[in-house]
């Protein structure tokens, strides 16, 4: 009995060593481990390190409001990784949501909000210290992975100044995270953009798409992909935003499936989150991301 227990303990230690070495497929990394100046929103990033090629593009997926690694859409992330990508589920300052702060404010509010969260800023409407900004969190994480796994090729996603090499990166996300992906892809020429059910930044009272959605994009339209569920609460606003972003019509998928088990149409906006949860959407996810070797 003792001998068996010792063997099991040894196996567990070996598995842990593999995880820390970067050999295993997944690893959790707290933002404060990558940069000790991070004081808030320190939920771990989830890193899928294994890929058939060290030159595989990196998919960065950002969750919606209150998203955390423990509730990450694992089936979606597994599907993306199975197509040959490295994947990072990147946590960030995702509370409050843009939609909670900006609709009753001037039209430029949502751009200032997203700019602060993406790149840092003192506000208003929100303040984001530089180490907490999405772009800096990603750069810190990539440099941390390069330091801790020097032979794993993480430097492929950093430019000569040690910042994210955007042309090697696919930006994606759900809800508020998709809006962040869109905002950043307008400003940097990324490899691809994949949006799940967002953005829907609007101005009141006419609910027109926010001005930033009409801005010129550094990422060409052919690299943009998106979906919306036809029964989610904001589906028409999302459709208007996709038009403003000039996403090609044949790159916009309409999801129309049911709800996850135990969910009811009365549970807030359940079709919204279902788009990254249900197995029936795996073929559509594969289409949106494509294969890493394409």
Short mmCIF file of C-alpha atoms in Angstrom, two decimals:
data_model
loop_
_atom_site.label_atom_id
_atom_site.label_comp_id
_atom_site.label_asym_id
_atom_site.label_seq_id
_atom_site.Cartn_x
_atom_site.Cartn_y
_atom_site.Cartn_z
CA UNK A 1 0.00 0.00 0.00
CA UNK A 2 2.76 2.45 0.99
CA UNK A 3 4.75 1.53 -2.10
CA UNK A 4 1.73 2.20 -4.31
CA UNK A 5 1.09 5.54 -2.61
CA UNK A 6 4.71 6.54 -3.12
CA UNK A 7 4.50 5.68 -6.81
CA UNK A 8 1.33 7.76 -7.17
CA UNK A 9 2.98 10.69 -5.37
CA UNK A 10 6.01 10.40 -7.63
CA UNK A 11 3.78 10.39 -10.70
CA UNK A 12 2.04 13.52 -9.46
CA UNK A 13 5.39 15.26 -8.95
CA UNK A 14 6.46 14.26 -12.43
CA UNK A 15 3.25 15.65 -13.92
CA UNK A 16 3.78 18.92 -12.05
CA UNK A 17 7.34 19.13 -13.35
CA UNK A 18 6.11 18.64 -16.90
CA UNK A 19 3.57 21.42 -16.44
CA UNK A 20 6.21 23.84 -15.17
CA UNK A 21 8.63 22.94 -17.95
CA UNK A 22 6.21 23.93 -20.69
CA UNK A 23 5.98 20.35 -22.02
CA UNK A 24 2.37 19.92 -20.92
CA UNK A 25 -0.45 21.42 -22.96
CA UNK A 26 -1.72 23.84 -20.31
CA UNK A 27 -0.32 26.14 -17.66
CA UNK A 28 -1.80 28.76 -15.33
CA UNK A 29 0.20 31.98 -14.92
CA UNK A 30 -0.87 34.78 -12.60
CA UNK A 31 -0.36 38.27 -14.09
CA UNK A 32 1.54 39.26 -10.94
CA UNK A 33 4.05 36.46 -11.62
CA UNK A 34 4.75 38.02 -15.02
CA UNK A 35 4.82 41.55 -13.59
CA UNK A 36 4.83 42.16 -9.81
CA UNK A 37 3.39 45.64 -10.42
CA UNK A 38 0.02 44.09 -11.17
CA UNK A 39 -2.04 44.70 -8.05
CA UNK A 40 -5.59 44.05 -9.24
CA UNK A 41 -7.39 41.51 -11.43
CA UNK A 42 -4.80 38.84 -10.74
CA UNK A 43 -6.85 35.86 -11.85
CA UNK A 44 -4.53 33.44 -13.69
CA UNK A 45 -4.06 33.46 -17.43
CA UNK A 46 -4.57 30.05 -19.03
CA UNK A 47 -1.81 29.11 -21.48
CA UNK A 48 -2.04 26.30 -24.03
CA UNK A 49 1.66 25.85 -24.69
CA UNK A 50 1.63 22.75 -26.85
CA UNK A 51 1.48 23.22 -30.63
CA UNK A 52 2.72 21.11 -33.55
CA UNK A 53 5.06 23.92 -34.58
CA UNK A 54 6.84 26.60 -32.57
CA UNK A 55 5.98 28.91 -35.47
CA UNK A 56 2.24 28.42 -34.99
CA UNK A 57 0.30 31.68 -34.63
CA UNK A 58 -0.88 32.61 -31.15
CA UNK A 59 -4.58 33.05 -30.40
CA UNK A 60 -5.30 35.50 -27.56
CA UNK A 61 -8.86 35.07 -26.24
CA UNK A 62 -10.32 37.67 -23.87
CA UNK A 63 -13.37 36.84 -21.73
CA UNK A 64 -16.47 38.91 -21.21
CA UNK A 65 -17.40 40.81 -18.08
CA UNK A 66 -16.46 38.93 -14.88
CA UNK A 67 -14.77 36.20 -16.95
CA UNK A 68 -12.18 34.11 -15.10
CA UNK A 69 -9.90 31.22 -15.99
CA UNK A 70 -11.92 28.82 -13.85
CA UNK A 71 -14.94 29.47 -16.05
CA UNK A 72 -13.02 29.67 -19.34
CA UNK A 73 -14.76 28.07 -22.36
CA UNK A 74 -12.50 25.01 -22.36
CA UNK A 75 -14.20 23.26 -25.28
CA UNK A 76 -13.69 26.30 -27.49
CA UNK A 77 -10.08 26.74 -26.38
CA UNK A 78 -9.41 23.02 -26.91
CA UNK A 79 -10.89 23.27 -30.39
CA UNK A 80 -8.69 26.23 -31.29
CA UNK A 81 -5.59 24.45 -29.97
CA UNK A 82 -6.51 21.32 -31.95
CA UNK A 83 -6.23 23.39 -35.14
CA UNK A 84 -2.53 23.87 -34.51
CA UNK A 85 -2.49 27.13 -32.56
CA UNK A 86 -1.00 28.17 -29.30
CA UNK A 87 -3.69 29.76 -27.15
CA UNK A 88 -3.76 32.23 -24.28
CA UNK A 89 -6.91 32.94 -22.29
CA UNK A 90 -5.93 36.42 -21.14
CA UNK A 91 -7.47 37.93 -18.02
CA UNK A 92 -7.79 41.71 -17.71
CA UNK A 93 -9.74 44.47 -15.91
CA UNK A 94 -13.17 43.39 -17.15
CA UNK A 95 -15.39 45.04 -14.54
CA UNK A 96 -17.36 47.22 -14.94
CA UNK A 97 -18.43 46.62 -18.52
CA UNK A 98 -18.38 49.26 -21.24
CA UNK A 99 -22.14 48.77 -21.58
CA UNK A 100 -22.60 49.59 -17.90
CA UNK A 101 -20.65 52.85 -18.04
CA UNK A 102 -20.96 54.50 -21.45
CA UNK A 103 -24.49 54.39 -22.95
CA UNK A 104 -25.65 57.50 -21.07
CA UNK A 105 -22.36 59.38 -21.63
CA UNK A 106 -21.03 61.29 -24.67
CA UNK A 107 -20.43 59.31 -27.90
CA UNK A 108 -16.64 59.16 -27.40
CA UNK A 109 -16.99 57.39 -24.03
CA UNK A 110 -16.65 53.82 -25.27
CA UNK A 111 -13.48 54.58 -27.26
CA UNK A 112 -11.89 56.24 -24.22
CA UNK A 113 -13.00 53.35 -22.03
CA UNK A 114 -11.59 50.69 -24.34
CA UNK A 115 -8.44 52.68 -24.98
CA UNK A 116 -7.77 52.86 -21.25
CA UNK A 117 -8.35 49.15 -20.70
CA UNK A 118 -6.35 48.14 -23.78
CA UNK A 119 -3.35 50.46 -23.50
CA UNK A 120 -3.59 52.19 -20.11
CA UNK A 121 -4.86 55.64 -19.14
CA UNK A 122 -5.97 57.84 -16.27
CA UNK A 123 -9.57 58.23 -17.43
CA UNK A 124 -12.32 59.30 -17.39
CA UNK A 125 -14.44 57.22 -17.74
CA UNK A 126 -12.09 54.61 -16.24
CA UNK A 127 -8.47 54.60 -15.12
CA UNK A 128 -6.12 51.74 -15.93
CA UNK A 129 -2.51 51.71 -14.62
CA UNK A 130 -0.05 50.76 -17.36
CA UNK A 131 0.80 47.30 -15.90
CA UNK A 132 -2.93 46.48 -15.85
CA UNK A 133 -3.54 47.32 -19.53
CA UNK A 134 -4.30 44.43 -21.88
CA UNK A 135 -1.40 45.04 -24.29
CA UNK A 136 1.09 45.27 -21.43
CA UNK A 137 -0.34 42.21 -19.67
CA UNK A 138 0.11 40.24 -22.88
CA UNK A 139 3.66 41.49 -23.39
CA UNK A 140 4.58 40.69 -19.78
CA UNK A 141 3.11 37.20 -20.09
CA UNK A 142 4.99 36.46 -23.31
CA UNK A 143 8.28 37.67 -21.84
CA UNK A 144 7.63 35.57 -18.72
CA UNK A 145 7.02 32.47 -20.85
CA UNK A 146 10.17 33.16 -22.83
CA UNK A 147 12.19 33.43 -19.60
CA UNK A 148 10.72 30.33 -17.99
CA UNK A 149 10.61 28.20 -21.16
CA UNK A 150 13.51 29.56 -23.24
CA UNK A 151 13.47 26.71 -25.74
CA UNK A 152 9.71 26.75 -26.40
CA UNK A 153 9.70 29.55 -28.98
CA UNK A 154 7.66 32.16 -27.15
CA UNK A 155 9.98 34.85 -28.50
CA UNK A 156 8.26 34.28 -31.87
CA UNK A 157 5.40 36.45 -30.55
CA UNK A 158 7.60 39.36 -29.47
CA UNK A 159 9.08 42.07 -31.67
CA UNK A 160 12.62 43.46 -31.41
CA UNK A 161 11.55 45.78 -28.55
CA UNK A 162 9.99 42.91 -26.59
CA UNK A 163 6.41 43.97 -27.31
CA UNK A 164 3.68 41.75 -28.78
CA UNK A 165 4.38 40.97 -32.43
CA UNK A 166 0.84 41.67 -33.59
CA UNK A 167 1.11 40.17 -37.11
CA UNK A 168 1.79 36.78 -35.41
CA UNK A 169 -1.24 37.08 -33.14
CA UNK A 170 -4.97 36.38 -33.55
CA UNK A 171 -7.21 38.47 -31.29
CA UNK A 172 -10.50 36.99 -30.14
CA UNK A 173 -12.97 37.25 -27.32
CA UNK A 174 -16.54 37.04 -26.10
CA UNK A 175 -18.78 40.00 -25.31
CA UNK A 176 -16.68 42.79 -23.72
CA UNK A 177 -13.55 40.80 -24.64
CA UNK A 178 -14.61 40.71 -28.31
CA UNK A 179 -15.02 44.47 -28.20
CA UNK A 180 -11.48 44.78 -26.86
CA UNK A 181 -10.22 42.51 -29.65
CA UNK A 182 -11.96 44.66 -32.27
CA UNK A 183 -10.67 47.92 -30.77
CA UNK A 184 -7.09 46.66 -30.70
CA UNK A 185 -7.25 45.09 -34.18
CA UNK A 186 -8.24 48.47 -35.59
CA UNK A 187 -4.96 49.85 -34.26
CA UNK A 188 -2.56 46.96 -34.96
CA UNK A 189 -2.36 44.69 -38.03
CA UNK A 190 -3.10 41.33 -36.41
CA UNK A 191 -3.15 37.96 -38.15
CA UNK A 192 -6.91 37.51 -37.69
CA UNK A 193 -9.79 38.79 -35.56
CA UNK A 194 -12.54 36.44 -34.29
CA UNK A 195 -15.45 38.11 -32.49
CA UNK A 196 -18.07 36.31 -30.43
CA UNK A 197 -21.31 38.29 -30.00
CA UNK A 198 -19.83 41.77 -29.66
CA UNK A 199 -19.24 44.69 -29.74
CA UNK A 200 -22.49 46.57 -29.43
CA UNK A 201 -21.18 49.95 -28.24
CA UNK A 202 -23.92 52.48 -29.01
CA UNK A 203 -24.86 56.11 -28.53
CA UNK A 204 -28.19 57.18 -27.10
CA UNK A 205 -30.99 57.85 -27.78
CA UNK A 206 -30.77 56.54 -31.36
CA UNK A 207 -28.59 53.52 -30.48
CA UNK A 208 -26.33 54.08 -33.43
CA UNK A 209 -22.95 52.28 -33.36
CA UNK A 210 -20.37 54.26 -31.40
CA UNK A 211 -18.08 56.43 -33.57
CA UNK A 212 -14.97 54.31 -33.03
CA UNK A 213 -16.59 51.38 -34.84
CA UNK A 214 -16.47 53.32 -38.13
CA UNK A 215 -12.74 54.11 -37.86
CA UNK A 216 -10.19 52.84 -40.39
CA UNK A 217 -8.63 49.53 -39.44
CA UNK A 218 -4.98 48.49 -39.49
CA UNK A 219 -6.22 44.90 -39.89
CA UNK A 220 -7.75 44.38 -43.37
CA UNK A 221 -11.44 43.36 -43.57
CA UNK A 222 -10.59 39.94 -45.03
CA UNK A 223 -8.97 38.97 -41.71
CA UNK A 224 -12.11 39.66 -39.65
CA UNK A 225 -14.56 36.92 -38.60
CA UNK A 226 -17.54 37.17 -36.30
CA UNK A 227 -20.73 35.52 -35.10
CA UNK A 228 -23.92 36.44 -33.29
CA UNK A 229 -26.81 34.38 -32.01
CA UNK A 230 -30.08 35.36 -33.63
CA UNK A 231 -31.90 35.20 -30.27
CA UNK A 232 -29.48 37.02 -27.99
CA UNK A 233 -30.81 40.27 -26.60
CA UNK A 234 -28.49 42.61 -28.50
CA UNK A 235 -28.33 40.73 -31.79
CA UNK A 236 -29.51 43.70 -33.90
CA UNK A 237 -27.03 46.09 -32.25
CA UNK A 238 -24.24 43.56 -32.86
CA UNK A 239 -25.25 43.27 -36.53
CA UNK A 240 -25.06 47.07 -36.86
CA UNK A 241 -21.61 47.08 -35.26
CA UNK A 242 -20.35 44.39 -37.64
CA UNK A 243 -21.55 46.52 -40.56
CA UNK A 244 -19.74 49.54 -39.13
CA UNK A 245 -16.55 47.48 -38.77
CA UNK A 246 -16.91 46.45 -42.44
CA UNK A 247 -16.66 42.74 -41.70
CA UNK A 248 -17.39 40.80 -44.92
CA UNK A 249 -20.89 39.32 -44.90
CA UNK A 250 -19.56 35.83 -45.69
CA UNK A 251 -17.33 36.07 -42.59
CA UNK A 252 -20.29 36.62 -40.24
CA UNK A 253 -21.90 33.43 -38.94
CA UNK A 254 -25.42 33.34 -37.49
CA UNK A 255 -25.81 30.90 -34.62
CA UNK A 256 -29.30 29.59 -33.94
CA UNK A 257 -28.92 26.65 -31.55
CA UNK A 258 -30.63 26.03 -28.24
CA UNK A 259 -29.49 26.64 -24.69
CA UNK A 260 -27.01 24.80 -22.48
CA UNK A 261 -28.56 22.24 -20.10
CA UNK A 262 -30.30 23.84 -17.15
CA UNK A 263 -30.61 27.24 -18.83
CA UNK A 264 -33.88 29.03 -19.54
CA UNK A 265 -34.66 31.97 -21.85
CA UNK A 266 -35.53 33.87 -18.66
CA UNK A 267 -31.94 33.63 -17.35
CA UNK A 268 -30.84 37.09 -18.42
CA UNK A 269 -29.25 36.69 -21.87
CA UNK A 270 -28.40 32.96 -22.02
CA UNK A 271 -28.02 32.69 -25.81
CA UNK A 272 -25.20 35.21 -25.61
CA UNK A 273 -22.81 33.01 -23.62
CA UNK A 274 -23.98 29.79 -25.33
CA UNK A 275 -22.05 30.74 -28.47
CA UNK A 276 -18.74 29.75 -26.84
CA UNK A 277 -20.10 26.79 -24.87
CA UNK A 278 -22.08 24.35 -27.00
CA UNK A 279 -20.44 21.45 -28.81
CA UNK A 280 -22.80 21.87 -31.76
CA UNK A 281 -20.84 25.00 -32.74
CA UNK A 282 -17.46 23.27 -33.09
CA UNK A 283 -17.64 23.23 -36.93
CA UNK A 284 -18.39 26.96 -36.98
CA UNK A 285 -15.55 27.68 -34.55
CA UNK A 286 -13.18 25.78 -36.81
CA UNK A 287 -14.30 27.86 -39.79
CA UNK A 288 -13.86 31.14 -37.93
CA UNK A 289 -10.31 30.41 -36.79
CA UNK A 290 -9.15 28.31 -39.72
CA UNK A 291 -6.17 25.97 -39.47
CA UNK A 292 -2.87 27.31 -38.18
CA UNK A 293 -1.01 26.16 -41.30
CA UNK A 294 -3.31 27.96 -43.75
#
